[in-house]
XYZ file of C-alpha atoms in Angstrom:
631
model
C 3.083 41.590 14.484
C -0.253 39.853 15.137
C -2.747 40.203 17.991
C -3.886 36.595 17.501
C -2.075 33.370 18.345
C -2.515 30.462 15.929
C -3.656 27.254 17.611
C -1.568 24.334 16.258
C -3.290 20.919 16.427
C -1.488 17.873 17.771
C 0.465 15.866 15.220
C -1.518 13.024 13.653
C -0.894 10.337 11.066
C -2.412 12.370 8.215
C -2.925 16.115 8.582
C -4.430 17.752 5.445
C -2.713 21.035 6.372
C 0.780 19.491 6.158
C 2.896 18.676 3.104
C 6.173 16.796 2.998
C 9.343 18.886 3.307
C 11.871 17.109 1.096
C 15.536 17.249 2.029
C 18.666 15.265 1.239
C 18.803 12.102 3.318
C 15.071 12.071 4.161
C 13.723 8.508 4.205
C 10.435 8.308 2.282
C 7.839 5.684 3.175
C 4.153 4.987 2.618
C 3.112 7.632 5.189
C 5.011 10.395 3.345
C 3.358 9.631 0.002
C -0.088 9.317 1.613
C 0.492 12.661 3.389
C 1.410 14.318 0.086
C -1.764 12.957 -1.561
C -3.903 14.037 1.395
C -2.547 17.607 1.281
C -3.162 18.236 -2.426
C -6.553 16.451 -2.488
C -7.648 18.555 0.502
C -6.443 21.804 -1.111
C -8.250 21.064 -4.378
C -11.522 20.124 -2.654
C -11.282 23.039 -0.178
C -10.897 25.450 -3.111
C -13.889 23.919 -4.908
C -16.374 23.913 -2.019
C -15.249 27.230 -0.469
C -15.053 29.368 -3.631
C -17.447 27.673 -6.066
C -19.956 25.589 -4.051
C -21.540 22.299 -5.075
C -24.241 20.819 -7.295
C -24.775 19.518 -10.839
C -22.117 20.830 -13.264
C -23.050 19.112 -16.537
C -25.567 16.467 -17.669
C -27.220 14.061 -15.155
C -30.695 14.615 -16.616
C -33.364 12.569 -14.790
C -36.239 11.015 -16.756
C -38.887 8.319 -16.265
C -39.844 5.891 -19.023
C -42.653 3.325 -19.005
C -41.355 -0.178 -19.814
C -43.113 -3.502 -19.955
C -42.170 -4.108 -16.301
C -43.301 -0.705 -15.044
C -41.694 2.760 -14.826
C -37.915 2.960 -15.129
C -35.886 5.906 -13.771
C -32.986 6.926 -16.044
C -30.058 9.219 -15.145
C -27.927 10.412 -18.071
C -24.100 10.675 -17.898
C -22.694 13.838 -16.358
C -20.606 15.548 -13.699
C -21.403 16.927 -10.236
C -19.545 18.301 -7.211
C -20.626 17.254 -3.702
C -20.563 19.424 -0.520
C -17.036 18.146 0.250
C -15.722 19.494 -3.070
C -15.288 15.979 -4.515
C -15.894 15.489 -8.257
C -18.502 12.806 -9.083
C -18.361 11.544 -12.672
C -21.088 9.250 -14.081
C -19.634 7.969 -17.402
C -22.679 5.989 -18.596
C -26.463 6.209 -18.254
C -27.905 4.475 -15.143
C -31.371 2.878 -14.842
C -33.529 1.653 -11.950
C -36.957 -0.016 -12.058
C -39.403 1.386 -9.538
C -41.340 -1.864 -9.087
C -38.123 -3.728 -8.179
C -37.268 -0.978 -5.651
C -40.770 -1.153 -4.107
C -40.485 -4.945 -3.749
C -37.146 -4.646 -1.919
C -38.417 -1.909 0.427
C -42.007 -3.089 0.950
C -41.509 -3.495 4.714
C -40.029 -0.023 5.281
C -42.192 1.902 7.805
C -42.336 4.942 5.510
C -44.201 2.897 2.868
C -47.020 1.932 5.263
C -48.302 -1.598 5.855
C -50.934 -3.691 4.016
C -53.722 -3.516 3.170
C -53.887 0.316 3.043
C -51.770 1.813 0.199
C -49.637 4.764 1.284
C -50.751 7.063 -1.566
C -48.161 9.378 -3.144
C -44.535 8.668 -2.189
C -41.589 11.047 -2.530
C -38.437 9.256 -3.723
C -35.203 11.243 -3.919
C -32.616 10.522 -6.637
C -29.300 10.956 -4.790
C -25.744 10.859 -6.244
C -22.812 10.199 -3.856
C -19.020 10.081 -4.188
C -17.301 6.719 -3.646
C -13.877 5.122 -4.072
C -12.786 1.582 -4.913
C -9.403 -0.119 -4.738
C -8.262 -1.836 -7.950
C -5.282 -3.304 -9.816
C -3.937 -5.845 -7.327
C -0.188 -6.458 -7.607
C 2.151 -8.871 -5.793
C 4.029 -7.405 -2.846
C 7.142 -8.681 -1.008
C 6.844 -9.859 2.565
C 8.284 -12.022 5.294
C 8.564 -15.817 5.136
C 5.622 -16.375 7.545
C 3.007 -14.296 5.760
C -0.260 -15.849 4.549
C -1.101 -16.309 0.893
C -3.783 -13.640 1.151
C -1.040 -11.076 1.900
C 0.775 -11.799 -1.378
C -1.072 -9.049 -3.283
C -2.501 -5.611 -2.523
C -4.501 -3.037 -4.533
C -2.214 -0.517 -6.262
C -4.807 2.024 -7.415
C -7.759 3.967 -5.961
C -10.447 4.666 -8.557
C -12.956 7.506 -8.246
C -16.455 5.985 -8.336
C -20.048 6.909 -7.555
C -23.152 5.593 -5.814
C -26.571 6.392 -7.301
C -29.627 5.487 -5.221
C -33.303 6.126 -4.552
C -33.887 7.319 -0.980
C -36.854 8.136 1.198
C -34.944 11.067 2.768
C -33.067 13.764 0.790
C -29.438 14.669 1.609
C -28.679 17.694 3.774
C -28.516 20.966 1.795
C -28.157 23.486 4.613
C -25.785 25.867 2.831
C -27.579 25.520 -0.530
C -30.926 26.509 1.037
C -29.358 29.484 2.836
C -27.707 30.702 -0.400
C -31.069 30.576 -2.203
C -32.751 32.616 0.563
C -29.890 35.149 0.491
C -30.313 35.465 -3.290
C -34.066 36.040 -2.889
C -33.361 38.757 -0.315
C -30.875 40.566 -2.609
C -33.266 40.402 -5.585
C -36.016 41.959 -3.436
C -33.977 45.164 -2.919
C -35.192 47.835 -5.386
C -32.783 50.616 -6.320
C -34.615 53.946 -6.803
C -34.384 57.550 -5.658
C -38.113 58.204 -5.119
C -39.085 55.893 -2.230
C -37.557 56.262 1.241
C -34.618 53.822 1.579
C -34.743 50.872 4.006
C -32.388 51.367 6.944
C -29.074 49.539 6.831
C -29.785 48.050 10.287
C -33.010 46.443 9.043
C -31.231 44.943 6.021
C -28.450 43.592 8.270
C -31.016 41.907 10.563
C -32.649 40.220 7.568
C -29.281 38.798 6.428
C -28.314 37.633 9.943
C -31.691 35.864 10.299
C -30.659 33.500 7.465
C -28.287 31.737 9.890
C -31.286 30.369 11.839
C -32.098 27.946 9.018
C -35.546 29.408 8.260
C -36.702 32.548 6.382
C -37.249 35.588 8.643
C -40.765 36.845 9.333
C -42.199 38.606 6.264
C -39.533 36.881 4.160
C -38.607 39.353 2.713
C -40.599 42.532 3.655
C -42.964 43.899 0.957
C -40.641 46.753 -0.022
C -36.870 46.960 0.344
C -35.290 50.072 -1.165
C -31.711 51.314 -1.601
C -30.861 54.810 -2.910
C -28.770 54.749 -6.148
C -25.996 56.781 -4.510
C -25.730 54.248 -1.643
C -26.506 50.974 -3.447
C -22.913 49.848 -3.988
C -21.999 50.450 -0.350
C -25.201 48.767 0.904
C -24.606 45.579 -1.105
C -20.924 45.512 -0.130
C -21.969 45.752 3.519
C -24.512 42.915 3.172
C -21.924 40.718 1.426
C -19.524 41.252 4.345
C -22.218 40.230 6.878
C -22.881 37.064 4.845
C -19.181 36.140 4.580
C -18.043 36.915 8.139
C -21.138 36.047 10.203
C -23.836 34.060 8.408
C -21.873 31.546 6.319
C -19.707 30.342 9.251
C -22.881 29.862 11.346
C -24.705 27.688 8.773
C -22.627 24.562 9.506
C -20.540 23.627 12.555
C -17.065 25.150 12.530
C -15.352 21.840 11.843
C -17.518 21.206 8.763
C -17.642 24.563 6.980
C -14.933 27.208 7.477
C -11.412 26.860 8.911
C -10.590 24.052 6.450
C -13.210 21.651 7.850
C -14.863 18.880 5.827
C -18.698 18.560 5.686
C -20.328 15.242 6.599
C -22.509 15.094 3.486
C -20.945 13.409 0.401
C -24.102 13.382 -1.748
C -26.063 15.743 -3.977
C -29.761 15.719 -4.828
C -30.601 15.218 -8.535
C -34.413 15.151 -8.363
C -37.470 14.248 -6.280
C -39.892 11.741 -7.794
C -43.537 11.975 -6.702
C -44.765 8.408 -7.201
C -48.510 7.570 -6.950
C -48.909 4.084 -5.402
C -51.678 1.521 -5.258
C -52.044 -1.842 -3.494
C -52.043 -4.796 -5.950
C -52.490 -7.977 -3.949
C -49.685 -7.981 -1.397
C -47.413 -5.737 -3.466
C -47.178 -2.007 -4.207
C -47.268 -0.767 -7.785
C -47.032 2.643 -9.477
C -50.537 3.900 -10.249
C -50.341 6.919 -12.537
C -47.762 9.381 -13.856
C -44.492 9.869 -11.969
C -43.767 13.601 -11.554
C -40.109 14.758 -11.594
C -39.404 17.765 -9.327
C -35.939 19.374 -9.743
C -36.626 22.636 -7.886
C -34.344 21.666 -4.963
C -31.487 20.382 -7.195
C -28.317 22.486 -6.629
C -26.324 23.334 -9.751
C -23.189 25.305 -10.725
C -22.844 27.688 -13.694
C -19.435 27.680 -15.400
C -17.362 30.848 -15.073
C -17.386 31.397 -18.864
C -21.200 31.631 -18.844
C -21.140 34.103 -15.937
C -18.656 36.219 -17.929
C -21.033 36.256 -20.884
C -23.949 37.355 -18.672
C -21.923 40.173 -17.075
C -20.573 41.461 -20.406
C -24.156 41.584 -21.746
C -25.343 43.683 -18.799
C -27.277 40.910 -17.034
C -29.956 38.473 -18.118
C -32.348 41.075 -19.521
C -33.521 44.665 -19.213
C -36.561 45.499 -17.077
C -39.337 48.022 -17.928
C -38.448 51.694 -18.207
C -38.620 53.461 -14.844
C -39.944 56.976 -14.042
C -37.872 60.062 -14.962
C -34.924 60.585 -12.639
C -34.238 63.668 -10.529
C -32.229 66.608 -11.868
C -28.534 65.967 -11.815
C -26.058 67.877 -9.644
C -24.343 71.029 -10.892
C -21.363 70.413 -13.112
C -17.788 71.055 -12.008
C -16.125 74.441 -12.463
C -14.451 75.008 -15.826
C -10.645 75.003 -16.212
C -8.608 78.179 -15.473
C -7.643 80.424 -18.422
C -4.101 80.525 -19.835
C -1.398 82.509 -17.983
C -0.417 85.965 -19.286
C 3.050 86.809 -20.724
C 6.037 86.944 -18.359
C 7.220 90.389 -17.177
C 10.833 91.617 -17.377
C 13.467 89.980 -15.153
C 14.250 91.764 -11.865
C 17.766 92.397 -10.520
C 19.766 89.487 -9.158
C 19.488 88.958 -5.398
C 22.395 88.280 -2.994
C 23.926 84.805 -2.850
C 22.301 82.511 -0.241
C 24.161 80.508 2.430
C 25.652 77.113 1.567
C 23.231 74.177 2.063
C 23.850 71.239 4.442
C 25.807 68.203 3.284
C 23.680 65.458 1.674
C 23.094 62.047 3.322
C 25.528 59.165 2.763
C 24.698 56.809 -0.114
C 23.349 53.269 0.467
C 25.746 50.414 1.170
C 26.707 48.188 -1.731
C 25.304 44.636 -2.100
C 26.913 41.778 -0.165
C 29.257 39.482 -2.028
C 28.261 35.897 -2.924
C 28.481 33.224 -0.232
C 31.414 30.861 -0.307
C 30.965 27.194 -1.203
C 29.636 24.856 1.466
C 32.163 22.768 3.339
C 32.119 18.966 3.242
C 29.492 17.151 5.298
C 30.606 15.872 8.683
C 30.313 12.235 9.734
C 26.888 10.914 10.748
C 26.167 10.982 14.472
C 25.114 7.916 16.456
C 21.508 6.811 16.302
C 19.298 8.149 19.100
C 17.158 6.005 21.386
C 13.778 4.772 20.160
C 10.864 7.054 21.066
C 7.831 5.991 23.039
C 4.925 4.297 21.242
C 2.334 6.756 19.892
C -1.290 6.871 20.872
C -3.944 4.892 18.988
C -4.944 6.462 15.661
C -8.159 8.391 15.129
C -11.341 6.418 14.627
C -10.340 3.344 16.666
C -13.094 2.163 19.018
C -13.393 -0.725 21.489
C -15.899 -3.607 21.494
C -17.097 -3.375 17.888
C -19.225 -6.181 16.444
C -17.345 -8.180 13.791
C -17.838 -11.065 11.339
C -16.765 -14.201 13.252
C -17.881 -17.171 11.103
C -18.743 -18.019 7.457
C -20.390 -20.917 5.624
C -17.518 -21.251 3.129
C -13.720 -21.207 2.911
C -12.293 -18.139 1.243
C -11.157 -19.019 -2.308
C -12.342 -22.572 -1.748
C -15.103 -24.685 -3.246
C -18.777 -23.729 -2.784
C -21.973 -25.449 -3.977
C -24.287 -23.193 -1.872
C -25.608 -26.263 0.008
C -26.969 -25.494 3.495
C -29.192 -27.115 6.149
C -31.951 -24.724 7.274
C -34.439 -26.072 9.843
C -33.341 -29.609 8.940
C -34.088 -29.150 5.191
C -31.594 -28.889 2.320
C -31.487 -25.466 0.650
C -28.937 -23.174 -1.045
C -27.374 -20.052 0.357
C -24.476 -18.455 2.221
C -24.439 -17.550 5.931
C -22.455 -15.207 8.169
C -22.379 -14.821 11.962
C -21.604 -11.691 13.991
C -19.932 -11.337 17.377
C -16.964 -9.862 19.191
C -14.497 -12.760 19.122
C -16.685 -15.826 18.482
C -20.338 -16.918 18.108
C -22.456 -16.394 21.222
C -19.895 -14.294 23.093
C -22.125 -11.203 23.411
C -25.721 -10.011 23.755
C -28.440 -11.996 21.920
C -29.010 -9.249 19.330
C -25.884 -8.224 17.340
C -27.343 -6.062 14.522
C -30.422 -3.899 14.213
C -33.553 -5.115 12.388
C -33.420 -4.447 8.667
C -29.736 -3.510 8.470
C -28.800 -6.942 7.068
C -30.818 -7.309 3.830
C -30.200 -7.970 0.122
C -28.780 -4.461 -0.234
C -26.089 -4.917 2.450
C -25.562 -8.726 2.172
C -24.862 -9.461 -1.511
C -24.019 -12.576 -3.557
C -22.571 -12.117 -7.054
C -21.745 -14.716 -9.715
C -18.983 -14.363 -12.301
C -19.880 -16.127 -15.556
C -16.767 -17.906 -16.899
C -18.000 -17.358 -20.476
C -18.259 -13.588 -20.045
C -16.062 -10.720 -18.861
C -18.997 -9.221 -16.941
C -19.787 -9.880 -13.263
C -23.539 -10.354 -12.907
C -25.690 -10.623 -9.737
C -26.609 -14.232 -8.943
C -30.184 -13.233 -8.048
C -32.384 -15.037 -10.528
C -34.736 -16.647 -7.962
C -36.475 -15.407 -4.833
C -33.357 -14.174 -3.076
C -33.968 -13.225 0.570
C -32.086 -12.742 3.838
C -33.256 -14.922 6.768
C -32.301 -14.321 10.457
C -30.879 -17.556 11.933
C -29.573 -18.933 15.229
C -28.519 -22.337 16.696
C -25.398 -22.191 14.492
C -23.564 -25.504 13.811
C -19.995 -25.501 12.459
C -17.804 -28.340 11.172
C -14.267 -29.125 12.356
C -12.839 -26.401 10.092
C -15.101 -23.743 11.670
C -17.382 -23.459 8.600
C -21.122 -22.923 9.276
C -23.038 -25.924 7.872
C -26.542 -25.590 9.384
C -28.785 -23.302 11.420
C -32.382 -22.659 12.429
C -34.537 -19.752 11.289
C -35.823 -17.477 14.022
C -38.522 -14.871 14.511
C -35.963 -12.518 16.044
C -35.152 -9.742 13.500
C -31.382 -10.294 13.674
C -30.068 -12.524 16.484
C -26.429 -12.305 15.437
C -26.384 -14.342 12.199
C -28.021 -14.205 8.763
C -28.519 -16.537 5.777
C -28.861 -15.275 2.187
C -31.116 -17.813 0.421
C -30.739 -18.416 -3.326
C -32.685 -21.632 -4.072
C -33.421 -21.159 -7.792
C -30.356 -19.642 -9.548
C -28.707 -21.811 -12.263
C -25.081 -22.705 -11.502
C -22.221 -23.259 -13.931
C -19.555 -25.877 -13.388
C -16.706 -23.340 -12.951
C -18.545 -20.241 -11.762
C -16.852 -17.930 -9.272
C -18.950 -16.365 -6.507
C -18.279 -13.111 -4.691
C -19.841 -12.239 -1.315
C -19.928 -8.592 -0.208
C -21.169 -7.181 3.092
C -21.399 -3.367 3.318
C -20.242 -2.812 6.898
C -21.066 0.907 6.841
C -24.781 0.036 6.738
C -24.881 -2.984 9.106
C -25.665 -1.399 12.491
C -25.238 -3.112 15.877
C -27.462 -2.807 18.949
C -25.534 0.305 20.094
C -26.105 2.139 16.810
C -22.537 1.654 15.507
C -21.468 0.168 12.170
C -19.777 -3.237 12.410
C -16.006 -3.600 11.928
C -15.913 -5.197 8.440
C -12.784 -3.769 6.791
C -9.900 -5.969 5.516
C -11.490 -9.216 6.736
C -9.372 -12.251 5.743
C -10.112 -15.981 5.492
C -8.845 -16.739 8.999
C -11.380 -15.707 11.664
C -11.810 -13.889 14.001
C -10.291 -11.130 11.862
C -10.582 -7.436 11.074
C -8.423 -4.387 10.518
C -6.950 -4.751 14.019
C -4.392 -7.349 15.234
C -5.802 -10.484 16.832
C -6.502 -9.768 20.498
C -6.702 -5.992 20.012
C -9.651 -4.414 21.899
C -10.124 -1.659 19.284
C -11.235 -1.480 15.640
C -12.773 0.806 13.024
C -16.454 1.132 12.142
C -17.616 0.287 8.623
C -15.706 -0.933 5.590
C -16.569 -3.601 3.036
C -16.171 -7.339 3.611
C -15.407 -9.268 0.424
C -14.650 -12.948 -0.179
C -14.781 -15.224 -3.206
C -15.017 -18.946 -3.888
C -15.506 -21.377 -6.792
C -18.307 -23.666 -7.938
C -15.898 -26.551 -8.456
C -12.306 -27.277 -7.491
C -9.303 -27.919 -9.753
C -7.617 -30.939 -8.106
C -4.384 -32.235 -9.662
C -2.783 -35.237 -8.017
C -4.757 -34.648 -4.843
C -3.747 -30.913 -4.705
C -6.386 -28.149 -5.082
C -4.769 -25.433 -7.217
C -6.755 -22.629 -5.542
C -5.837 -23.710 -1.982
C -2.376 -25.194 -2.475
C 0.652 -23.896 -0.549
C 4.152 -23.601 -1.993
C 5.043 -26.991 -0.521
C 1.907 -28.639 -2.000
C 2.766 -27.427 -5.519
C 6.424 -28.493 -5.328
C 5.189 -32.069 -4.814
C 3.605 -32.131 -8.319
C 5.572 -33.506 -11.348
C 7.667 -30.945 -13.189
C 7.094 -28.128 -10.651
C 10.021 -26.767 -8.641
C 10.102 -23.996 -5.988
C 10.525 -21.170 -8.537
C 7.677 -22.319 -10.772
C 5.468 -22.954 -7.724
C 6.030 -19.352 -6.559
C 5.065 -18.031 -10.016
C 1.878 -20.133 -9.957
C 0.869 -18.609 -6.604
C 1.562 -15.036 -7.797
C -0.454 -15.614 -10.980
C -3.307 -17.156 -8.959
C -3.471 -14.059 -6.726
C -3.501 -11.707 -9.728
C -6.385 -13.638 -11.349
C -8.323 -14.018 -8.098
C -8.053 -17.821 -8.464
C -7.878 -20.310 -11.362
C -11.178 -21.183 -13.081
C -9.832 -24.087 -15.159
C -6.556 -25.942 -15.622
C -6.054 -24.034 -18.905
C -5.367 -20.890 -16.837
C -1.984 -22.450 -15.940
C -0.880 -21.719 -19.523
C -0.582 -18.031 -18.530
C 2.136 -18.866 -15.945
C 5.682 -18.273 -17.298
C 7.489 -21.621 -17.469
C 4.452 -23.874 -18.096
C 4.434 -25.049 -21.701
C 2.045 -27.352 -23.603
C 3.896 -30.560 -22.616
C 3.849 -29.808 -18.870
C 0.208 -28.667 -19.092
C -0.791 -31.983 -20.747
C 1.134 -33.873 -18.054
C -0.746 -32.029 -15.291
C -4.104 -32.411 -17.095
C -3.638 -36.182 -17.003
C -3.555 -35.998 -13.183
C -6.951 -34.214 -12.907
C -9.312 -35.904 -10.484
């Protein structure tokens, strides 16, 4: 019997406190497998953050080296656990040049404005948990689906994000644990000084929940008598567990199976001396690495070794102790010899009958009978409510300056002059359908609006940022008949709803593939919300909601790719061709055309006609026949 009633939350799509109950005849779908993953991931991370904490586990040493281009920050490989209990593995060393970072962030208010240098700057090395979807595979679908729906990622890879920030991550619980440890170490166990009252010690522990050390932090002398020390510490531990720790973070983020907001851990704070050199900032002096605020976790095996050795080390010898208590009384002496037996007494009355024995065990159950016939299907239930996280009137990407998986030469008309770059426009359903300002100043920059180039002669994807890459706010958008942005005008407005990423100087290969990424989590609209950028396809307006839906989800990553040149065979572009287009080519029937499309999706597009040799059914003779039709 319990005096408390458990509050059961409403059913939702994914509840980390539920696991699938398997039974014969249960139909398993995507939701069941996702629910099973969610349950075990939540249990593992709940165990980690609730019982062990978070911080650096192994490696991740931070150092600064002076190179020919200025100081370079280096983070060694290692492992950490974030406040959510998620493992963050950095498999290889990571490097960042401070001068490049200062050039990208020169206009940040925290760095000051020319011509006065800001002096010393604190930069925080922050490691965060991330995930990425990989291993695209073909998936079946209906006859009317688009080509973009032919494949889907089949794996989720654990990843990481390592950055230099002007603000450190939240470490509310870590700071409180350190203050609690300082308070416990300040308690001296001796029998000569008068002991501190238990009430005063309790008040000091409860004050830790306020987020700042109590007055006198801690008092000059805290004393516990040796006879009471174990009980005193046990009492203080209980106050910490039941009162202070739940009060450090909101209930939904700390105890009761909640998940904290913070997904990052602090590795170090760099104190960087700066000086003004022309119109740029440069490091002027030695960079100091401060790791005092870095949280870390000791492995259980090391703690065992410390405990078995009696602690870290012995302190100085204390004064002589008081006389001990009197010893216990000695044991009684042995019994003397037995005397002679006395005469037998009279027989006693008969005792009462004993209680009945326990019943025997039940016999085994009989075999189950045969299953009855299935009943008729019930009526369909009512539609459920919208899922969590859906919001109305989110800003979205509504126009691009290229066709997804099409040809791109980066040509663009800016203020009536030819230049090179890619442009995107933001809105609700189309350009100009909302307020003049769509995104906040500074949220669309080279960190959130990225252009990458894949070198066809290398397996590595490298940033196509060899020139003076910059992001320019634009307006007066002009689109062609296919809806592609072809020209615009620059504007003094910080972000009037569209942006152009200029790349005038980068060398281009004949068959290069370009990838555009926009980090929607960091592009903020006028209302302070992240734009809806997840699962954006080539047809626009798009998003992770059906066309015409008034709701969407904040954040996500927009990604699209295109090619430097097209592969046109007999008037058909291989990277844009439909099934019907391919069937019209010599030697290609419906089955072979379908295999070409599947292979194209797996490769992310063909880079040259020789890629067709990887399609089952295309031999050397057919490849030569198609090569002769190249235009």
